[in-house]
Short mmCIF file of C-alpha atoms in Angstrom, two decimals:
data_model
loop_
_atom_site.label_atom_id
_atom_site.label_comp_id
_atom_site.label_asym_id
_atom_site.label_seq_id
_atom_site.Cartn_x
_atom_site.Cartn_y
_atom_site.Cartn_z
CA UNK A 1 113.00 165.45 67.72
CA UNK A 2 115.62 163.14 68.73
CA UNK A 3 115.22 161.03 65.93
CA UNK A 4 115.13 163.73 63.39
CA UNK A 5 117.99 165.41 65.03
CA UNK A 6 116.40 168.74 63.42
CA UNK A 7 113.37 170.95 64.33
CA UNK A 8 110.44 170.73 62.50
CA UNK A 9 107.73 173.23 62.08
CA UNK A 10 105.05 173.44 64.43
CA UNK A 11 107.39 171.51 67.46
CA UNK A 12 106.74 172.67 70.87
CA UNK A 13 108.52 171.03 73.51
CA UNK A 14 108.42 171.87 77.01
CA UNK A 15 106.52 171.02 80.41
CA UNK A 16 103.10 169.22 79.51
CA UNK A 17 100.34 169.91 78.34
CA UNK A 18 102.72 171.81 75.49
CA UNK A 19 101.66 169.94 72.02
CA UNK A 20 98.14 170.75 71.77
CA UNK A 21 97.31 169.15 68.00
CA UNK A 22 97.98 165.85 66.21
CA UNK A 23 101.16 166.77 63.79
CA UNK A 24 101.87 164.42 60.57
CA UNK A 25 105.54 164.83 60.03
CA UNK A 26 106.48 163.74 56.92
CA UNK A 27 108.69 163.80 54.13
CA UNK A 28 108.97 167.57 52.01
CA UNK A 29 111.50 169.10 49.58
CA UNK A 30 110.83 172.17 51.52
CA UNK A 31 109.63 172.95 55.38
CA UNK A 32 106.10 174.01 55.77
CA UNK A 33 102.77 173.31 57.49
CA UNK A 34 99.50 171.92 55.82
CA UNK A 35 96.67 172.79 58.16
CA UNK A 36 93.80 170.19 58.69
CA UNK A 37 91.71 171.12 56.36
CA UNK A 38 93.37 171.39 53.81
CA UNK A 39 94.91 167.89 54.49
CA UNK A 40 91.97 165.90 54.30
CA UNK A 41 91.01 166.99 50.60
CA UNK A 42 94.68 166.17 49.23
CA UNK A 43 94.67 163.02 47.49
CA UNK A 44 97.97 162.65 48.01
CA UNK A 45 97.60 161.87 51.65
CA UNK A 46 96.14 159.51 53.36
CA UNK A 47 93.86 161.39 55.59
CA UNK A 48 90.71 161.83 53.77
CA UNK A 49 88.86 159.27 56.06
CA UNK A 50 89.64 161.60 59.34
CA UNK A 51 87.03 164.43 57.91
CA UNK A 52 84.13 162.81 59.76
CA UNK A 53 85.92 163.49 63.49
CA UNK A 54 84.84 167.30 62.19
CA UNK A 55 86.38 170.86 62.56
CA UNK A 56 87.08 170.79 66.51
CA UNK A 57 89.30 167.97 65.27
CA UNK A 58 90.89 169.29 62.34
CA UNK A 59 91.84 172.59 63.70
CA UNK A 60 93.85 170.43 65.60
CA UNK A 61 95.49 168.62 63.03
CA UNK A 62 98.65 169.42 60.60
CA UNK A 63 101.21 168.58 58.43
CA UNK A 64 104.56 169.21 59.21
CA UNK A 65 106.93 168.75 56.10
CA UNK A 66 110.92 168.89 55.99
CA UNK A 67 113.52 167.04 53.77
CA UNK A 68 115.01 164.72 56.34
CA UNK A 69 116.81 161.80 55.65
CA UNK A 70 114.66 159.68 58.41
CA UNK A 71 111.37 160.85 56.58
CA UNK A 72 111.70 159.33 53.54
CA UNK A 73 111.28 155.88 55.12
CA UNK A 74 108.94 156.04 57.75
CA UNK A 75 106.32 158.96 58.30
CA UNK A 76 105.58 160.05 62.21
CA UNK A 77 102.34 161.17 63.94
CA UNK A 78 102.80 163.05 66.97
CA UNK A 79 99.89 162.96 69.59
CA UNK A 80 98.78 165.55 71.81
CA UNK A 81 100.00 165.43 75.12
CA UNK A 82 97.87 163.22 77.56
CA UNK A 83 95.79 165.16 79.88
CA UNK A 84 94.78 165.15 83.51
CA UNK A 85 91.73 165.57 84.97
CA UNK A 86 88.11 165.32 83.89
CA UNK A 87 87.87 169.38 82.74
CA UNK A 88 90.71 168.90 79.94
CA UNK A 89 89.44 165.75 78.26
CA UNK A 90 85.87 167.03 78.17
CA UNK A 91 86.96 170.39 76.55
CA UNK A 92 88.96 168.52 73.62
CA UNK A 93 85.99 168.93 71.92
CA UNK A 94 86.43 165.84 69.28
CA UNK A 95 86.60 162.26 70.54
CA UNK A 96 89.94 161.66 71.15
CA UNK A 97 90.18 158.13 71.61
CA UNK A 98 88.31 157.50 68.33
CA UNK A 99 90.92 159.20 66.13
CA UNK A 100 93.31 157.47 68.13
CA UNK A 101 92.27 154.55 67.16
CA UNK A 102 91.83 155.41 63.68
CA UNK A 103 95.84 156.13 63.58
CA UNK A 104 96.00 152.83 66.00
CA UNK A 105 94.22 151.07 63.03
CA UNK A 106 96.64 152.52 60.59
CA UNK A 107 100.45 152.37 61.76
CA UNK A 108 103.28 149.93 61.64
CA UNK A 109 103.98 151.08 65.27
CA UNK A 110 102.65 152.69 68.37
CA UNK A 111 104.74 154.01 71.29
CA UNK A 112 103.91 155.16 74.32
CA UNK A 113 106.16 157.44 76.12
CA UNK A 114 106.96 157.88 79.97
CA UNK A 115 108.94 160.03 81.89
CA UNK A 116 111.08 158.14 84.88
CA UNK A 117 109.71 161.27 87.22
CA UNK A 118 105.85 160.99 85.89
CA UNK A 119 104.52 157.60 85.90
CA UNK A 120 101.01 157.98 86.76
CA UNK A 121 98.61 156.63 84.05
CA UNK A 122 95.96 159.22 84.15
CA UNK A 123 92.08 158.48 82.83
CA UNK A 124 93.15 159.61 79.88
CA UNK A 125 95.96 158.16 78.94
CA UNK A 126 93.98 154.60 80.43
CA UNK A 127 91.34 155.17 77.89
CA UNK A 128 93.59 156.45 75.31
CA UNK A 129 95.94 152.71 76.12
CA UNK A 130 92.16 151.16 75.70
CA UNK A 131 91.30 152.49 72.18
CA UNK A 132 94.82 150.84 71.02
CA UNK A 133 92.42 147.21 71.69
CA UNK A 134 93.71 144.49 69.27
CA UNK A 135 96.90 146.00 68.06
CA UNK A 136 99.09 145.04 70.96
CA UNK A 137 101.31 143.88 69.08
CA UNK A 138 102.10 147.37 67.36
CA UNK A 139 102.98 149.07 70.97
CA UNK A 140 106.22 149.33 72.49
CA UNK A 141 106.88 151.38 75.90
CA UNK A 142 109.50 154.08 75.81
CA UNK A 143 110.72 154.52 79.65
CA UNK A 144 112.64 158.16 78.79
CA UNK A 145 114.66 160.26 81.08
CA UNK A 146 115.77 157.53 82.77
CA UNK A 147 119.12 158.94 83.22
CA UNK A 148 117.79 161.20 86.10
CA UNK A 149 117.36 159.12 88.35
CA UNK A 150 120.27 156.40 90.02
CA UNK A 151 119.93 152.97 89.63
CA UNK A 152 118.04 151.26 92.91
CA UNK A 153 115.64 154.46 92.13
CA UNK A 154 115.76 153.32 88.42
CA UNK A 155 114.78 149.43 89.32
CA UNK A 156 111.78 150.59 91.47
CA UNK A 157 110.23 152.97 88.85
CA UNK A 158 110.69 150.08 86.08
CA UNK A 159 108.76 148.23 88.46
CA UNK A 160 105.92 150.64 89.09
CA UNK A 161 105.81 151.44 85.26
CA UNK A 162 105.20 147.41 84.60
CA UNK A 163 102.87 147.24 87.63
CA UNK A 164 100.84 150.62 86.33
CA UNK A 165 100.84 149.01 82.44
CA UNK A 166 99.82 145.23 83.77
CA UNK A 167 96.67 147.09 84.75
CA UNK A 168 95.16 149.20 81.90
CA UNK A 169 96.82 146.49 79.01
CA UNK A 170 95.23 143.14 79.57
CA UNK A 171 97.33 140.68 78.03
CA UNK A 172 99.43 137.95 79.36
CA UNK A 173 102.44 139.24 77.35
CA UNK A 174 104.79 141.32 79.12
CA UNK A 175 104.94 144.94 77.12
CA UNK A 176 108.50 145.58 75.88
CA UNK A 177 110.21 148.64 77.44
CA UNK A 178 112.74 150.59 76.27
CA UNK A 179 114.73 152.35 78.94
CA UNK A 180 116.90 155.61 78.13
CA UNK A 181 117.38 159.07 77.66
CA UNK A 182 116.29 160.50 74.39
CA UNK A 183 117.63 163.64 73.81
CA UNK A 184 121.24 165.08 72.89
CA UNK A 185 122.02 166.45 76.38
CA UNK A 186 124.90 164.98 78.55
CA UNK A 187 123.80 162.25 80.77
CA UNK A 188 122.67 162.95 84.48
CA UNK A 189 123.80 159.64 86.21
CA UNK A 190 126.56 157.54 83.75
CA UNK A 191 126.39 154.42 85.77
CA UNK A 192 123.64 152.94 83.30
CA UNK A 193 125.45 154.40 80.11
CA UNK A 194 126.15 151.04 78.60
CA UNK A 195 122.30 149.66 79.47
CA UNK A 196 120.81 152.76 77.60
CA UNK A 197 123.03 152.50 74.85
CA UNK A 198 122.27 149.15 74.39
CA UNK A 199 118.32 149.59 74.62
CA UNK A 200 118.33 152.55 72.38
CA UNK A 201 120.36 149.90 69.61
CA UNK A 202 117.07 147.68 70.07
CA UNK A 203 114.97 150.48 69.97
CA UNK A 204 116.00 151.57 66.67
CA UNK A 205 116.27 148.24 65.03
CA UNK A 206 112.93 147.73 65.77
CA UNK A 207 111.99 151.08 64.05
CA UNK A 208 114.10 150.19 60.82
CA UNK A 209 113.24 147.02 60.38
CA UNK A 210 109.56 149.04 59.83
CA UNK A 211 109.58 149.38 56.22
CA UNK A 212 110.67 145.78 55.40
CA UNK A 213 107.81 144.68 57.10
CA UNK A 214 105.49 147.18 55.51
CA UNK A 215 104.28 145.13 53.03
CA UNK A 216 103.42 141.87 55.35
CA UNK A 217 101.79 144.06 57.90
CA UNK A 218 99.34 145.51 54.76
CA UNK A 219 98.66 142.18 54.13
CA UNK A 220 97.55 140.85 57.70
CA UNK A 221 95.16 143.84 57.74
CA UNK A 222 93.70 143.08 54.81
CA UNK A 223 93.57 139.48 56.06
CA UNK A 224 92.11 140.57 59.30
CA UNK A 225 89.80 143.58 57.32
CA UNK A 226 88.33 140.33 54.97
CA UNK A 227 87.25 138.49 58.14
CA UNK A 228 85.37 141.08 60.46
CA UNK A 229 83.68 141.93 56.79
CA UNK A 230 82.55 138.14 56.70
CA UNK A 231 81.12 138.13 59.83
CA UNK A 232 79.59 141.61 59.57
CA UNK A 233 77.78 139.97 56.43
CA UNK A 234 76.48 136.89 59.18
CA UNK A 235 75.20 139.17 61.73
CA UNK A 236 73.79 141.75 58.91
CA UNK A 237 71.65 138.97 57.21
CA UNK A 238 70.79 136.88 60.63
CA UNK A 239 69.34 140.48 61.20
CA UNK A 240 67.58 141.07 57.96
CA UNK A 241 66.22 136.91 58.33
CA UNK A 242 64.52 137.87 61.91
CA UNK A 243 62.65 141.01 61.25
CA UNK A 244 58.71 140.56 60.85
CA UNK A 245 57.77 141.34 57.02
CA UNK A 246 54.48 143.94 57.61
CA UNK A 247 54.30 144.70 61.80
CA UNK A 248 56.09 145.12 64.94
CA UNK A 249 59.60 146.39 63.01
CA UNK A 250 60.39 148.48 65.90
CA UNK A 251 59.84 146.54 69.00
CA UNK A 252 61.70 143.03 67.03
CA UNK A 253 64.69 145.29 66.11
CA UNK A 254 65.05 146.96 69.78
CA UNK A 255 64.91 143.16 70.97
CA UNK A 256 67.25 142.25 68.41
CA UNK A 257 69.33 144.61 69.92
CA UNK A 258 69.24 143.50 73.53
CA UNK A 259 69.87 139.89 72.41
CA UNK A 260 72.94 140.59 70.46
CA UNK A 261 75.63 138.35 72.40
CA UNK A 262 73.03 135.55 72.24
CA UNK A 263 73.03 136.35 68.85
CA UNK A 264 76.99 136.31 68.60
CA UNK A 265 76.93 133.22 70.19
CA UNK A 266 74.36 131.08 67.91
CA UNK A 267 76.34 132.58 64.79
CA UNK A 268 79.82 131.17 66.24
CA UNK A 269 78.34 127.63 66.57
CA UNK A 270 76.30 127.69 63.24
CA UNK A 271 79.71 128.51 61.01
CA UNK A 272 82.24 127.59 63.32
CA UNK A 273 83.86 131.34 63.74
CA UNK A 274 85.85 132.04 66.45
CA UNK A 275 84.68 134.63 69.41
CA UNK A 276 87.75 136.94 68.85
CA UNK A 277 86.64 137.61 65.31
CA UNK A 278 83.32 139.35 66.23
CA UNK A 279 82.79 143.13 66.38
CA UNK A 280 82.95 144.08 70.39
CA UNK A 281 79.02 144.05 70.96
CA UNK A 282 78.76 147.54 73.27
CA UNK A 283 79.73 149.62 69.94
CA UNK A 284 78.11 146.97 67.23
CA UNK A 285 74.73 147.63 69.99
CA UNK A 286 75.21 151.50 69.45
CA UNK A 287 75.46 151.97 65.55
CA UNK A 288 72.40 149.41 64.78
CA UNK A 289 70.43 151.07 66.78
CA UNK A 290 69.88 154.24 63.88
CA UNK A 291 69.49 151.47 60.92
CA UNK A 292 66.72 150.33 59.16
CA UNK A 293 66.81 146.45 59.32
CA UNK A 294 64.47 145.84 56.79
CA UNK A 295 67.18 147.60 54.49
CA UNK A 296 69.45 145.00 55.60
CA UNK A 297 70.57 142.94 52.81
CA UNK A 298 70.43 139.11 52.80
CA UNK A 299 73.33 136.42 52.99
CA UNK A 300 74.92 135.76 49.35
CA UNK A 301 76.73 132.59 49.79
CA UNK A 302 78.75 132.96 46.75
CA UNK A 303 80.41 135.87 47.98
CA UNK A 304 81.66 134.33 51.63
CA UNK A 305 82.68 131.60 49.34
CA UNK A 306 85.33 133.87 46.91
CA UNK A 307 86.51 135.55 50.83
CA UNK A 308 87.02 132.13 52.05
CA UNK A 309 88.81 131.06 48.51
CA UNK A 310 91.00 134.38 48.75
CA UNK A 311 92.10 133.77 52.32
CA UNK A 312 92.52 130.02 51.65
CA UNK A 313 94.08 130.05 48.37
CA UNK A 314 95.27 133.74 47.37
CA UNK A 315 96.83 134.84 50.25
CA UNK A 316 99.54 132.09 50.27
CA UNK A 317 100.90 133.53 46.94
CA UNK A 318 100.58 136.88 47.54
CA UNK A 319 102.63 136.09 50.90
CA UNK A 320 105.34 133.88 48.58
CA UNK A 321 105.15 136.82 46.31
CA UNK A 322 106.17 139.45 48.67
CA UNK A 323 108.95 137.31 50.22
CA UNK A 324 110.06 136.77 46.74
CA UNK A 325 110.21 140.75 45.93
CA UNK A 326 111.89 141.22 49.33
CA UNK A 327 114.66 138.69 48.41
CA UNK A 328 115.10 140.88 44.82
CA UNK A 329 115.02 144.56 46.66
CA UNK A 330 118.07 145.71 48.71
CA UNK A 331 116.91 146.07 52.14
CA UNK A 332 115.96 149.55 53.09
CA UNK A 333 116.46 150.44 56.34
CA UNK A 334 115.45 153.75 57.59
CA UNK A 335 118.50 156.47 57.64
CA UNK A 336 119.56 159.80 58.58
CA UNK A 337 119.44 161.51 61.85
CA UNK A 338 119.99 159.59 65.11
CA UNK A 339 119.87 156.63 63.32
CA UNK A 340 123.58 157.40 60.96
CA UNK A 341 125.41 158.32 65.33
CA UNK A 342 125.58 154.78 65.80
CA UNK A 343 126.55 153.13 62.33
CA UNK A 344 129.97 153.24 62.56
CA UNK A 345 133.09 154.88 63.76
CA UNK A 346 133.87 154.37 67.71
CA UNK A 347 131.08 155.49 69.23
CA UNK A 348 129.04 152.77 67.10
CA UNK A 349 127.55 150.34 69.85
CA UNK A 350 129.94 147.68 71.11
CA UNK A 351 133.06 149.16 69.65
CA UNK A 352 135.97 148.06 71.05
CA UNK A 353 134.25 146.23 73.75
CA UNK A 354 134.07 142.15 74.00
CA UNK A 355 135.53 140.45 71.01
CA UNK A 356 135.85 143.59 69.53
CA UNK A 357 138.54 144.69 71.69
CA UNK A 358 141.71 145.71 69.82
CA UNK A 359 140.72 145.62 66.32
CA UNK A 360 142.36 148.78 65.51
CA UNK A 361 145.17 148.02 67.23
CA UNK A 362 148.42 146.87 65.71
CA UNK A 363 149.43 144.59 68.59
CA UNK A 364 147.36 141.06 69.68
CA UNK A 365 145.19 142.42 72.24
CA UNK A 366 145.19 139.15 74.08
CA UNK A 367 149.38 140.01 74.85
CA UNK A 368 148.87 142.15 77.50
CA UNK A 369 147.47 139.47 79.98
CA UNK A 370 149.55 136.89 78.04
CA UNK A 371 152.27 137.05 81.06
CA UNK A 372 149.73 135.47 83.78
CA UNK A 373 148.51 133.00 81.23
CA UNK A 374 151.66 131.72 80.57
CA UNK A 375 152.09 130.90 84.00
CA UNK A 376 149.28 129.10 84.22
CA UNK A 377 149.70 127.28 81.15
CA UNK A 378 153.15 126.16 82.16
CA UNK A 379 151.70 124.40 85.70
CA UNK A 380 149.60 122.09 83.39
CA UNK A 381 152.83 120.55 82.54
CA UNK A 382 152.59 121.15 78.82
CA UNK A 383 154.42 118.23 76.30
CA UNK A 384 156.73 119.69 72.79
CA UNK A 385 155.14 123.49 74.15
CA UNK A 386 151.37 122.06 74.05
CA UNK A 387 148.58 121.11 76.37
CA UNK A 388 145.96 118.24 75.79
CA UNK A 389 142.33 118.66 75.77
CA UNK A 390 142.10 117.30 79.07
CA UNK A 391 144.40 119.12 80.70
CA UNK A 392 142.92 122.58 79.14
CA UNK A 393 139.60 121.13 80.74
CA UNK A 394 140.59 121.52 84.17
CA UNK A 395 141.71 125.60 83.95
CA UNK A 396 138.70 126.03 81.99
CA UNK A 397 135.90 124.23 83.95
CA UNK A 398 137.01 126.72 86.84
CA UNK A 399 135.61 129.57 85.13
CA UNK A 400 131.71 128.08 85.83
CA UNK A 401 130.91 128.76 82.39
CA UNK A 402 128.81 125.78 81.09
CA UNK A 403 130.74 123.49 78.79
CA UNK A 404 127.74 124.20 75.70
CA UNK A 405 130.16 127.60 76.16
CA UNK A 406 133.45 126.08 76.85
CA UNK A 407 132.95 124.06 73.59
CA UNK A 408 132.57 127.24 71.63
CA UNK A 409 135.61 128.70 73.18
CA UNK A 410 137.75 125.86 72.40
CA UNK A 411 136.43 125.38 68.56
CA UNK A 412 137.53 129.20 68.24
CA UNK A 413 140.87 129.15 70.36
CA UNK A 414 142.57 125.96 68.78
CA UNK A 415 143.27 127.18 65.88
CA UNK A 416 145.23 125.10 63.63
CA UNK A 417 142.49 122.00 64.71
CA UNK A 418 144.99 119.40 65.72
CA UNK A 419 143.15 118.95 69.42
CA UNK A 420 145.83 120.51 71.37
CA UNK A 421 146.51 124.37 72.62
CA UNK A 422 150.08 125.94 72.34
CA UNK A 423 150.82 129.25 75.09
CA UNK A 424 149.11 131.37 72.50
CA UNK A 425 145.88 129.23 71.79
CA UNK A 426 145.74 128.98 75.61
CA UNK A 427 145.98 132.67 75.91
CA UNK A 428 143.29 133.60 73.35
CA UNK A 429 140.65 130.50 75.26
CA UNK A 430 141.69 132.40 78.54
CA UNK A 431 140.80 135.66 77.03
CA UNK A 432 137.50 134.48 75.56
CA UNK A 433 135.99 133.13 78.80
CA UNK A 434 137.35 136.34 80.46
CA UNK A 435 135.39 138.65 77.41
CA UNK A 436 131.70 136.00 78.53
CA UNK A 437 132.23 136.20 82.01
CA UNK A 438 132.27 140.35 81.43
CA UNK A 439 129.19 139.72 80.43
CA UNK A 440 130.04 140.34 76.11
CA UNK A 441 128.45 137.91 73.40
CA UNK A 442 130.77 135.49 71.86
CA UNK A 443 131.65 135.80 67.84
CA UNK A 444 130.61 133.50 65.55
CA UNK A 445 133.91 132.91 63.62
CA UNK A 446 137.38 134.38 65.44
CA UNK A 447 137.80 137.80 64.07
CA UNK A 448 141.19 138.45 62.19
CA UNK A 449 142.63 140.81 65.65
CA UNK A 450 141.90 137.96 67.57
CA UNK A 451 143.82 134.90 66.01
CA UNK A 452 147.76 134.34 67.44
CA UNK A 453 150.44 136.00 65.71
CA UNK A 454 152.05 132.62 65.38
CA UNK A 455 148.61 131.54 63.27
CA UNK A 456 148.19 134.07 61.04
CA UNK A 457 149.08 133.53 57.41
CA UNK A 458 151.63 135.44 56.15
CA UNK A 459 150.65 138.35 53.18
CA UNK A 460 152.10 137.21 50.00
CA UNK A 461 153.67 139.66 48.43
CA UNK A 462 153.69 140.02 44.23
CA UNK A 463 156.72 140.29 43.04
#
């Protein structure tokens, strides 16, 4: 909702448990639902695989359509809201964390939302975390409503949110966590305006930079989809190799069973394939034990050798390939809704703050303070209205900036080069450390508001 900045059919928002289906919202020249049914026979969408989860799912399950800007980049798929309690996630009725995973499977990205007043990771939400298993690098943490609570309340429930997380997700990465309020309503507490303005920037740069990367993430997953099929192929036809020709089918193929990692384990060794790449053996254990072995069909060497040519040879230039077409394209960036606030204008993030102080301003921004740099400037006895290098050292160093820093702010503050800073020069290097030490990025190149009257080329006029 806050990213559309508009309704959209079917949108319930309230106290949990409120949304009570899975809702694709996507792109429409007019509003409307498509219910579940309906959406898995459309070949037009891609949801024809989700028919086997059955009708308990897919009276759960819609299509929300509107003509919004945002939609015709990225597509969203809304989630029920995460249950307490063993009563509610028995009554679903459909396995949840199956089709879960099937959209976990599927996306460009997965985020997890939490409210600064409800951190507790229920067993749902733990197992629903769990099904999300080897795309951890799709999830990002959304730490919302954070402006209700002050700040020494806000550090401690960042805290127990990372603490809570470190648990269910086991991975030595730390998760990254956006902190802010999402919604249009006037803050609560202000004090943390600037931090979540500045986290909802990263948030959505992450979220446009989606559809560039559309392309490479297809790519990985059919990487990643041609290697678990390789080694499905090993353990099929080790299978098919070890089952007795006339008697005993059934006992061999229950012992099969049992002896799976051994199995796992032997097959890593004989072709050198890593651990990670190997179905997890609980669910592998499960779905062999209603096939027929003998059905099984046996290893066809020619085959793994055209995967291991494609992902050897073929994948290279279809990776140079897609770089090349990305160079070609203009980059397309998702638009529209919350995404157009902060493009530009004043309220864009950052405006006239740091170096971007007083660019709309007719007057030098650095004039205003110019009185107490001056008399600084004229202690460090300056020769023909200019101080040496050396001398501009000593102010400077007293700021505790490190001189990698200092460097930088001397490149951009002597302007005409010659090794020496005038009153003005030594204004704008005074004004630079003052716009780091507030705790503002640097710019690469000194911005136009920013150079000394005295330095700036006159406009030449046509006659």
């Amino acid at each position: 909702r806050y990213l559309l900045e508009q309704d959209f059919p079917g949108m319930r928002i309230g106290p949990e448990p409120t949304t009570d289906s899975f809702i694709a919202v996507m792109y429409g020249d007019s509003e409307g639902n498509i219910p579940g049914n309906a959406l898995v026979v459309d070949p037009k969408k891609p949801f024809r695989k989700l028919s086997r989860f059955g009708n308990a799912f897919l009276n759960r399950f819609m299509c929300s359509q509107l003509p919004n800007q945002v939609l015709k980049s990225i597509s969203i798929i809304d989630s029920p809201g995460i249950l307490s309690g063993e009563k509610q996630r028995i009554s679903r009725g459909y396995d949840f964390c199956q089709v879960l995973q099937w959209f976990a499977e599927r996306v460009d990205r997965i985020i997890l939302l939490f409210d600064a007043h409800k951190l507790d990771i229920s067993d749902e939400f733990s197992e629903a975390i769990k099904s999300f298993r080897g795309q951890d690098d799709k999830i990002r943490v959304v730490l919302n409503k954070a402006d209700q609570v002050d700040t020494q309340q806000l550090m401690r429930v960042y805290g127990a949110l990372m603490w809570s997380l470190g648990k269910v997700i086991n991975t030595p990465e730390v998760l990254r966590v956006y902190i802010g309020s999402f919604w249009a309503h006037p803050l609560r507490n202000t004090e943390n305006r600037r931090l979540f303005e500045a986290e909802a920037q990263d948030l959505f740069k992450d979220i446009q930079s989606l559809p560039q990367k559309a392309a490479v993430r297809k790519l990985n997953d059919l990487i990643k989809r041609a290697r678990l099929a390789k080694v499905h192929a090993y353990i099929i036809s080790y299978l098919k190799k070890e089952m007795p020709s006339v008697f005993g089918k059934e006992n061999k193929k229950k012992e099969l069973i049992s002896r799976l990692p051994e199995i796992y384990i032997q097959l890593q060794r004989e072709y050198h394939i890593s651990a990670g790449d190997f179905p997890e053996v609980k669910k592998m254990q499960e779905l062999l034990e209603t096939c027929d072995f003998t059905k099984f069909h046996s290893l066809k060497p020619k085959l793994i050798e055209a995967v291991d040519n494609m992902l050897a040879n073929k994948i290279a230039s279809l990776m140079s390939l897609i770089r090349q077409e990305e160079s070609n394209m203009p980059t397309e960036i998702v638009q529209g809704g919350a995404f157009d606030g902060t493009m530009a204008g004043p309220f864009g993030h950052g405006y006239g703050e740091g170096a971007k102080e007083g660019a709309d301003e007719d007057e030098w921004v650095v004039a205003k303070d110019k009185p107490a740099y001056d008399e600084i400037f004229y202690t460090l006895s300056p020769i023909n209205g200019k101080i040496s290098g050396i001398s501009a050292k000593k102010e400077m160093v007293t700021s505790k900036l490190p001189n990698s820093v200092l460097g930088k702010i001397w490149k951009l503050s002597d302007c005409d080069g010659d090794g020496m800073l005038d009153d003005e020069e030594f204004a704008l290097a005074k004004h630079l450390i003052k716009i780091k030490l507030d705790g503002y990025e640097l710019p690469g190149t000194l911005p136009s508001h920013l150079v000394p009257p005295s330095h700036r080329k006159p406009f030449q006029t046509a006659e």
